[in-house]
mmCIF file of C-alpha atoms in Angstrom:
data_model
loop_
_atom_site.group_PDB
_atom_site.id
_atom_site.type_symbol
_atom_site.label_atom_id
_atom_site.label_comp_id
_atom_site.label_asym_id
_atom_site.label_seq_id
_atom_site.Cartn_x
_atom_site.Cartn_y
_atom_site.Cartn_z
ATOM 1 C CA GLY A 748 18.367 26.106 0.754
ATOM 2 C CA ASP A 749 15.373 26.191 -1.378
ATOM 3 C CA GLN A 750 15.230 22.652 -3.315
ATOM 4 C CA VAL A 751 12.047 23.790 -5.186
ATOM 5 C CA GLU A 752 12.502 27.157 -6.681
ATOM 6 C CA GLN A 753 9.227 27.713 -8.437
ATOM 7 C CA SER A 754 8.121 30.370 -11.022
ATOM 8 C CA PRO A 755 6.272 32.694 -11.274
ATOM 9 C CA SER A 756 4.912 34.151 -7.867
ATOM 10 C CA ALA A 757 1.789 35.205 -9.695
ATOM 11 C CA LEU A 758 0.658 35.402 -12.812
ATOM 12 C CA SER A 759 -2.618 36.956 -14.983
ATOM 13 C CA LEU A 760 -4.334 35.313 -18.072
ATOM 14 C CA HIS A 761 -7.213 36.560 -20.026
ATOM 15 C CA GLU A 762 -9.486 33.925 -20.824
ATOM 16 C CA GLY A 763 -8.559 31.718 -23.680
ATOM 17 C CA THR A 764 -4.994 32.444 -23.132
ATOM 18 C CA GLY A 765 -2.148 30.257 -21.961
ATOM 19 C CA SER A 766 1.417 30.274 -20.091
ATOM 20 C CA ALA A 767 3.414 28.162 -18.415
ATOM 21 C CA LEU A 768 4.627 27.666 -14.980
ATOM 22 C CA ARG A 769 7.969 26.130 -14.336
ATOM 23 C CA CYS A 770 9.877 24.647 -10.767
ATOM 24 C CA ASN A 771 13.723 24.183 -11.100
ATOM 25 C CA PHE A 772 15.082 21.645 -8.642
ATOM 26 C CA THR A 773 18.677 22.054 -6.897
ATOM 27 C CA THR A 774 18.637 18.374 -6.315
ATOM 28 C CA THR A 775 17.801 15.281 -8.331
ATOM 29 C CA MET A 776 14.192 14.716 -7.382
ATOM 30 C CA ARG A 777 12.438 11.379 -8.349
ATOM 31 C CA ALA A 778 9.211 12.362 -8.583
ATOM 32 C CA VAL A 779 6.877 15.631 -9.191
ATOM 33 C CA GLN A 780 3.366 16.875 -8.433
ATOM 34 C CA TRP A 781 1.474 19.484 -9.296
ATOM 35 C CA PHE A 782 -1.382 20.672 -7.400
ATOM 36 C CA GLN A 783 -4.148 23.299 -7.532
ATOM 37 C CA GLN A 784 -5.304 25.318 -4.409
ATOM 38 C CA ASN A 785 -8.825 26.893 -5.297
ATOM 39 C CA SER A 786 -10.499 29.385 -2.534
ATOM 40 C CA ARG A 787 -12.090 26.837 -0.428
ATOM 41 C CA GLY A 788 -8.405 25.613 0.388
ATOM 42 C CA SER A 789 -8.277 22.450 -1.339
ATOM 43 C CA LEU A 790 -5.741 20.980 -3.017
ATOM 44 C CA ILE A 791 -6.307 19.407 -5.584
ATOM 45 C CA ASN A 792 -3.899 17.172 -7.192
ATOM 46 C CA LEU A 793 -3.266 17.525 -10.956
ATOM 47 C CA PHE A 794 0.039 15.693 -12.142
ATOM 48 C CA TYR A 795 1.736 12.978 -10.640
ATOM 49 C CA LEU A 796 5.175 12.566 -12.845
ATOM 50 C CA ALA A 797 8.403 10.143 -12.134
ATOM 51 C CA SER A 798 9.606 11.263 -15.800
ATOM 52 C CA GLY A 799 8.362 12.513 -19.286
ATOM 53 C CA THR A 800 4.823 14.530 -20.409
ATOM 54 C CA LYS A 801 1.308 13.981 -19.047
ATOM 55 C CA GLU A 802 -1.740 15.788 -20.702
ATOM 56 C CA ASN A 803 -5.669 16.214 -18.800
ATOM 57 C CA GLY A 804 -7.628 18.272 -21.045
ATOM 58 C CA ARG A 805 -6.274 22.083 -21.089
ATOM 59 C CA LEU A 806 -3.265 21.172 -18.938
ATOM 60 C CA LYS A 807 0.047 19.441 -19.920
ATOM 61 C CA SER A 808 3.123 18.723 -17.437
ATOM 62 C CA THR A 809 6.438 17.335 -18.317
ATOM 63 C CA PHE A 810 9.004 16.585 -15.580
ATOM 64 C CA ASN A 811 12.825 16.355 -16.914
ATOM 65 C CA SER A 812 14.616 14.894 -14.046
ATOM 66 C CA LYS A 813 17.921 14.874 -16.247
ATOM 67 C CA GLU A 814 17.794 18.692 -16.116
ATOM 68 C CA SER A 815 15.699 19.154 -12.846
ATOM 69 C CA TYR A 816 13.026 20.933 -14.006
ATOM 70 C CA SER A 817 8.932 20.821 -14.138
ATOM 71 C CA THR A 818 6.983 22.349 -16.437
ATOM 72 C CA LEU A 819 2.852 22.863 -15.774
ATOM 73 C CA HIS A 820 1.357 24.213 -19.413
ATOM 74 C CA ILE A 821 -1.954 25.765 -19.203
ATOM 75 C CA ARG A 822 -3.851 26.500 -22.536
ATOM 76 C CA ASP A 823 -7.240 28.237 -23.176
ATOM 77 C CA ALA A 824 -7.650 29.343 -19.666
ATOM 78 C CA GLN A 825 -10.788 29.440 -18.026
ATOM 79 C CA LEU A 826 -12.502 31.938 -14.723
ATOM 80 C CA GLU A 827 -12.229 28.667 -13.159
ATOM 81 C CA ASP A 828 -8.397 27.943 -13.271
ATOM 82 C CA SER A 829 -7.850 30.891 -10.752
ATOM 83 C CA GLY A 830 -6.192 29.634 -7.823
ATOM 84 C CA THR A 831 -2.432 28.721 -6.358
ATOM 85 C CA TYR A 832 -0.627 26.184 -8.353
ATOM 86 C CA PHE A 833 1.657 23.837 -6.788
ATOM 87 C CA CYS A 834 4.597 21.707 -7.522
ATOM 88 C CA ALA A 835 6.043 19.470 -5.221
ATOM 89 C CA ALA A 836 9.072 16.935 -5.843
ATOM 90 C CA SER A 837 10.429 13.871 -3.578
ATOM 91 C CA TYR A 838 13.402 13.159 -3.784
ATOM 92 C CA GLY A 839 15.672 9.943 -2.610
ATOM 93 C CA SER A 840 16.141 9.981 0.948
ATOM 94 C CA SER A 841 13.277 12.053 1.773
ATOM 95 C CA GLY A 842 10.766 8.536 1.174
ATOM 96 C CA ASN A 843 7.831 10.000 -0.331
ATOM 97 C CA LYS A 844 8.046 13.245 1.449
ATOM 98 C CA LEU A 845 7.114 16.526 -0.769
ATOM 99 C CA ILE A 846 8.877 19.368 -0.671
ATOM 100 C CA PHE A 847 6.959 22.302 -2.048
ATOM 101 C CA GLY A 848 7.477 25.162 -4.048
ATOM 102 C CA ILE A 849 6.421 28.491 -3.015
ATOM 103 C CA GLY A 850 3.289 28.440 -5.520
ATOM 104 C CA THR A 851 1.822 30.338 -8.578
ATOM 105 C CA LEU A 852 -0.647 32.901 -7.727
ATOM 106 C CA LEU A 853 -3.202 32.756 -10.971
ATOM 107 C CA SER A 854 -5.924 34.919 -11.875
ATOM 108 C CA VAL A 855 -7.820 34.426 -14.993
ATOM 109 C CA LYS A 856 -9.681 37.725 -16.137
ATOM 110 C CA PRO A 857 -12.884 37.870 -18.578
ATOM 111 C CA ASN B 1067 -14.811 7.345 -1.963
ATOM 112 C CA ALA B 1068 -15.274 10.107 0.767
ATOM 113 C CA GLY B 1069 -11.469 11.032 -0.207
ATOM 114 C CA VAL B 1070 -9.396 12.223 3.277
ATOM 115 C CA ILE B 1071 -11.677 13.774 5.777
ATOM 116 C CA GLN B 1072 -10.213 16.414 7.999
ATOM 117 C CA THR B 1073 -12.290 17.027 11.338
ATOM 118 C CA PRO B 1074 -12.825 19.939 12.974
ATOM 119 C CA ARG B 1075 -12.662 22.580 9.491
ATOM 120 C CA HIS B 1076 -12.017 25.089 11.768
ATOM 121 C CA LYS B 1077 -10.952 25.497 15.761
ATOM 122 C CA VAL B 1078 -10.418 28.373 17.798
ATOM 123 C CA THR B 1079 -8.297 27.486 21.110
ATOM 124 C CA GLY B 1080 -7.097 29.953 23.868
ATOM 125 C CA LYS B 1081 -2.938 30.215 24.488
ATOM 126 C CA GLY B 1082 -2.141 27.554 26.395
ATOM 127 C CA GLN B 1083 -4.542 25.261 25.573
ATOM 128 C CA GLU B 1084 -4.664 21.826 23.911
ATOM 129 C CA ALA B 1085 -6.044 21.396 20.327
ATOM 130 C CA THR B 1086 -6.502 17.389 18.263
ATOM 131 C CA LEU B 1087 -6.866 17.550 15.161
ATOM 132 C CA TRP B 1088 -7.872 14.070 12.780
ATOM 133 C CA CYS B 1089 -7.480 12.637 10.033
ATOM 134 C CA GLU B 1090 -9.464 9.780 8.327
ATOM 135 C CA PRO B 1091 -7.438 8.696 5.439
ATOM 136 C CA ILE B 1092 -8.932 7.181 2.032
ATOM 137 C CA SER B 1093 -9.137 3.132 2.852
ATOM 138 C CA GLY B 1094 -6.155 1.392 1.406
ATOM 139 C CA HIS B 1095 -3.864 4.114 1.428
ATOM 140 C CA SER B 1096 -0.728 2.890 3.587
ATOM 141 C CA ALA B 1097 1.215 6.212 3.542
ATOM 142 C CA VAL B 1098 -0.378 9.806 5.934
ATOM 143 C CA PHE B 1099 1.106 12.821 5.934
ATOM 144 C CA TRP B 1100 1.186 15.795 8.121
ATOM 145 C CA TYR B 1101 1.907 19.429 6.747
ATOM 146 C CA ARG B 1102 0.877 22.811 7.892
ATOM 147 C CA GLN B 1103 0.315 25.500 5.722
ATOM 148 C CA THR B 1104 1.259 29.819 6.282
ATOM 149 C CA ILE B 1105 1.284 32.732 4.113
ATOM 150 C CA VAL B 1106 4.959 33.133 5.654
ATOM 151 C CA GLN B 1107 6.369 29.388 5.794
ATOM 152 C CA GLY B 1108 4.317 28.212 2.657
ATOM 153 C CA LEU B 1109 3.642 24.398 2.589
ATOM 154 C CA GLU B 1110 5.785 22.494 4.809
ATOM 155 C CA PHE B 1111 6.054 19.191 6.321
ATOM 156 C CA LEU B 1112 5.805 17.950 9.864
ATOM 157 C CA THR B 1113 5.485 14.269 9.487
ATOM 158 C CA TYR B 1114 4.207 10.508 8.187
ATOM 159 C CA PHE B 1115 3.123 6.963 8.723
ATOM 160 C CA ARG B 1116 3.550 3.938 6.519
ATOM 161 C CA ASN B 1117 1.339 1.038 7.426
ATOM 162 C CA GLN B 1118 0.730 3.193 10.769
ATOM 163 C CA ALA B 1119 3.693 2.718 11.918
ATOM 164 C CA PRO B 1120 5.357 6.560 12.474
ATOM 165 C CA ILE B 1121 8.331 6.718 9.464
ATOM 166 C CA ASP B 1122 9.735 10.572 9.506
ATOM 167 C CA ASP B 1123 8.846 13.325 11.858
ATOM 168 C CA SER B 1124 11.841 15.476 10.996
ATOM 169 C CA GLY B 1125 9.014 18.321 10.507
ATOM 170 C CA MET B 1126 7.843 18.408 14.246
ATOM 171 C CA PRO B 1127 8.148 20.798 16.691
ATOM 172 C CA LYS B 1128 10.048 18.741 19.569
ATOM 173 C CA GLU B 1129 8.010 19.610 22.339
ATOM 174 C CA ARG B 1130 4.558 20.552 21.923
ATOM 175 C CA PHE B 1131 4.006 18.617 18.986
ATOM 176 C CA SER B 1132 2.632 15.026 18.483
ATOM 177 C CA ALA B 1133 1.172 12.600 15.935
ATOM 178 C CA GLN B 1134 -0.762 8.835 16.398
ATOM 179 C CA MET B 1135 -1.849 6.553 14.061
ATOM 180 C CA PRO B 1136 -3.927 3.957 16.391
ATOM 181 C CA ASN B 1137 -5.338 2.543 13.325
ATOM 182 C CA GLN B 1138 -5.426 2.313 9.516
ATOM 183 C CA SER B 1139 -8.546 4.038 9.511
ATOM 184 C CA HIS B 1140 -7.486 7.704 11.282
ATOM 185 C CA SER B 1141 -4.260 9.842 13.033
ATOM 186 C CA THR B 1142 -4.314 12.564 15.257
ATOM 187 C CA LEU B 1143 -1.777 15.553 15.344
ATOM 188 C CA LYS B 1144 -2.047 16.983 18.729
ATOM 189 C CA ILE B 1145 -0.335 20.454 19.991
ATOM 190 C CA GLN B 1146 -0.222 20.862 23.729
ATOM 191 C CA SER B 1147 0.101 24.238 25.288
ATOM 192 C CA THR B 1148 -0.760 25.882 22.003
ATOM 193 C CA GLN B 1149 0.986 29.012 20.802
ATOM 194 C CA PRO B 1150 -0.652 32.220 18.685
ATOM 195 C CA GLN B 1151 2.568 30.961 16.104
ATOM 196 C CA ASP B 1152 0.652 27.829 15.802
ATOM 197 C CA SER B 1153 -2.030 29.432 14.042
ATOM 198 C CA ALA B 1154 -1.870 27.379 10.302
ATOM 199 C CA VAL B 1155 -3.748 25.293 8.208
ATOM 200 C CA TYR B 1156 -2.901 21.513 9.064
ATOM 201 C CA LEU B 1157 -3.105 19.626 6.441
ATOM 202 C CA CYS B 1158 -3.239 15.491 5.867
ATOM 203 C CA ALA B 1159 -2.841 13.965 3.145
ATOM 204 C CA SER B 1160 -2.690 9.861 1.959
ATOM 205 C CA SER B 1161 -0.968 7.744 -0.764
ATOM 206 C CA ARG B 1162 -0.943 4.473 -1.541
ATOM 207 C CA GLY B 1163 2.745 4.020 -1.169
ATOM 208 C CA GLN B 1164 6.153 5.092 -2.022
ATOM 209 C CA ASN B 1165 5.444 6.092 -6.048
ATOM 210 C CA SER B 1166 2.047 7.141 -5.812
ATOM 211 C CA ASP B 1167 0.504 10.904 -5.525
ATOM 212 C CA TYR B 1168 -1.246 11.825 -2.869
ATOM 213 C CA THR B 1169 -5.095 13.213 -1.697
ATOM 214 C CA PHE B 1170 -5.108 16.010 0.722
ATOM 215 C CA GLY B 1171 -7.735 16.753 2.515
ATOM 216 C CA SER B 1172 -9.838 20.177 3.237
ATOM 217 C CA GLY B 1173 -7.474 20.972 5.848
ATOM 218 C CA THR B 1174 -8.291 22.204 9.684
ATOM 219 C CA ARG B 1175 -7.782 25.946 9.910
ATOM 220 C CA LEU B 1176 -6.063 26.559 13.807
ATOM 221 C CA LEU B 1177 -6.190 29.801 15.314
ATOM 222 C CA VAL B 1178 -4.888 30.375 18.276
ATOM 223 C CA ILE B 1179 -5.297 33.546 20.490
#
């Protein structure tokens, strides 16, 4: 079954507003990564978390391994934040192999 | 640091031909991964190497796909007798080790016609 459930699948924000993306895991994950895929198709690493919370500029991510979820918060959205955001997680038996969510298509409008 | 380099960026092959995709990982990264991305299946794991040794190829279609890492500076993914359903973006990534983040290359967009 699907081990990484990502929501929402699509999100529209106006510039300056914010929202959160979420991934639920159906098994205990060792670490989670968040990526942004831009219009050229490149996957840009945003965060790597084995636990806790990290913040970088207008982005903040949390990984709660006990409750099996991770979130990515975006505040003060800018046009250049548009793209597809993926969470991906690794679990014990997979080594460093990542299982990806389906992605969230974010559109930031003026 | 040029990042993970993948070549070619685009490749068009005729059905039944062979395609070879190249990946140069970041120097000093011991793990190299191959993924495939399609609209229908999303991002799928294919295979990975650690210190040039194949560790897990559970995502590789068995019959026509093969991957190698002959030295620490490059890996290849070869698809024999390509089929239209092989059309996808093939992504290579590298990481320092077991508990490190990935850096992805820009991908190779393969189109089989």
